[in-house]
Short mmCIF file of C-alpha atoms in Angstrom, two decimals:
data_model
loop_
_atom_site.label_atom_id
_atom_site.label_comp_id
_atom_site.label_asym_id
_atom_site.label_seq_id
_atom_site.Cartn_x
_atom_site.Cartn_y
_atom_site.Cartn_z
CA MET A 1380 8.05 2.50 -38.55
CA LYS A 1381 6.04 5.61 -39.25
CA PHE A 1382 5.63 6.10 -35.50
CA LEU A 1383 9.37 5.84 -34.88
CA SER A 1384 10.14 8.34 -37.61
CA LYS A 1385 7.73 10.82 -35.98
CA ILE A 1386 9.43 10.31 -32.63
CA LYS A 1387 12.82 10.79 -34.24
CA LEU A 1388 11.63 14.10 -35.64
CA ILE A 1389 10.37 15.23 -32.23
CA PHE A 1390 13.22 14.07 -29.99
CA GLY A 1391 16.08 13.67 -32.42
CA GLN A 1392 18.11 10.57 -33.30
CA LYS A 1393 20.37 10.52 -30.22
CA TYR A 1394 17.50 9.85 -27.78
CA LEU A 1395 16.40 6.70 -29.63
CA ALA A 1396 19.82 5.08 -29.69
CA THR A 1397 18.79 2.18 -27.49
CA PRO A 1398 15.61 0.70 -26.03
CA TRP A 1399 17.33 0.70 -22.63
CA ILE A 1400 16.63 4.41 -22.33
CA VAL A 1401 12.89 3.79 -22.67
CA PHE A 1402 13.10 0.86 -20.26
CA GLY A 1403 15.07 2.93 -17.76
CA PHE A 1404 12.59 5.79 -17.95
CA LEU A 1405 9.62 3.46 -17.43
CA PHE A 1406 11.42 1.71 -14.58
CA LEU A 1407 12.17 5.00 -12.80
CA LEU A 1408 8.62 6.19 -13.34
CA THR A 1409 7.21 2.95 -11.91
CA LEU A 1410 9.63 3.07 -8.99
CA SER A 1411 8.69 6.65 -8.16
CA PHE A 1412 4.97 5.79 -8.11
CA LYS A 1413 5.68 2.77 -5.92
CA LEU A 1414 7.70 4.86 -3.46
CA ILE A 1415 4.94 7.46 -3.29
CA TYR A 1416 2.45 4.69 -2.52
CA LEU A 1417 4.81 3.12 0.02
CA PHE A 1418 5.49 6.28 2.01
CA ASP A 1419 1.95 7.62 1.93
CA PHE A 1420 0.95 6.94 5.54
CA ALA A 1421 -2.80 6.77 5.03
CA ILE A 1422 -4.44 3.60 6.26
CA ARG A 1423 -5.27 1.63 3.12
CA SER A 1424 -7.76 -0.90 4.44
CA PRO A 1425 -9.81 -1.41 7.59
CA ASP A 1426 -7.65 -4.43 8.47
CA GLU A 1427 -4.57 -2.25 8.78
CA PHE A 1428 -6.08 -0.61 11.85
CA PHE A 1429 -6.15 -3.99 13.61
CA TYR A 1430 -2.54 -4.71 12.61
CA ILE A 1431 -1.40 -1.38 14.03
CA GLN A 1432 -3.40 -1.87 17.23
CA GLY A 1433 -2.04 -5.41 17.62
CA ALA A 1434 1.52 -4.18 17.23
CA LYS A 1435 0.81 -1.40 19.71
CA SER A 1436 -0.46 -4.00 22.19
CA LEU A 1437 2.73 -6.02 21.71
CA LEU A 1438 4.73 -2.87 22.42
CA ASP A 1439 2.74 -2.43 25.63
CA GLY A 1440 3.81 -5.92 26.75
CA LYS A 1441 0.61 -7.80 26.00
CA VAL A 1442 0.70 -11.39 24.72
CA LEU A 1443 -0.56 -12.24 21.25
CA TYR A 1444 -3.83 -14.26 21.22
CA LYS A 1445 -4.03 -14.09 25.02
CA ASP A 1446 -4.50 -10.41 25.81
CA PHE A 1447 -5.99 -9.47 22.46
CA GLY A 1448 -7.63 -11.65 19.88
CA GLU A 1449 -7.59 -11.71 16.14
CA ILE A 1450 -7.96 -14.46 13.54
CA LYS A 1451 -5.00 -13.28 11.48
CA PRO A 1452 -1.67 -15.16 11.50
CA PRO A 1453 0.98 -13.75 13.85
CA GLY A 1454 3.43 -12.66 11.14
CA ILE A 1455 1.55 -9.51 10.23
CA PHE A 1456 1.50 -8.35 13.85
CA PHE A 1457 5.22 -8.97 14.25
CA LEU A 1458 5.91 -7.10 11.01
CA TYR A 1459 4.05 -4.05 12.26
CA PHE A 1460 5.70 -4.49 15.67
CA PHE A 1461 9.10 -4.42 13.94
CA PHE A 1462 8.27 -1.20 12.10
CA GLN A 1463 6.96 0.52 15.21
CA ARG A 1464 9.73 -0.68 17.51
CA PHE A 1465 12.90 -0.57 15.45
CA LEU A 1466 12.06 2.14 12.94
CA ASP A 1467 10.51 4.29 15.66
CA MET A 1468 7.22 4.87 13.87
CA LYS A 1469 4.84 6.44 16.36
CA THR A 1470 1.10 5.88 16.15
CA SER A 1471 -1.40 7.89 18.07
#
């Protein structure tokens, strides 16, 4: 309770009216960090290069597991294909 009384002195009583304000602030803070991570276009792992190249091969008309090989399941290649094709994300 001592901690809450110090916070009340700093921020005033009206800001501590409900715990939903704290929850909302933490939620928005977490969401903003997640969006920054999501839209940062740096390649996160070496495997991502192969996913992007596989999707690029699919865009060029090649057949999965016939024209290029990889041991990964096909879903990841189709996911990257979707992003490159329908969201018009260009890779060099």
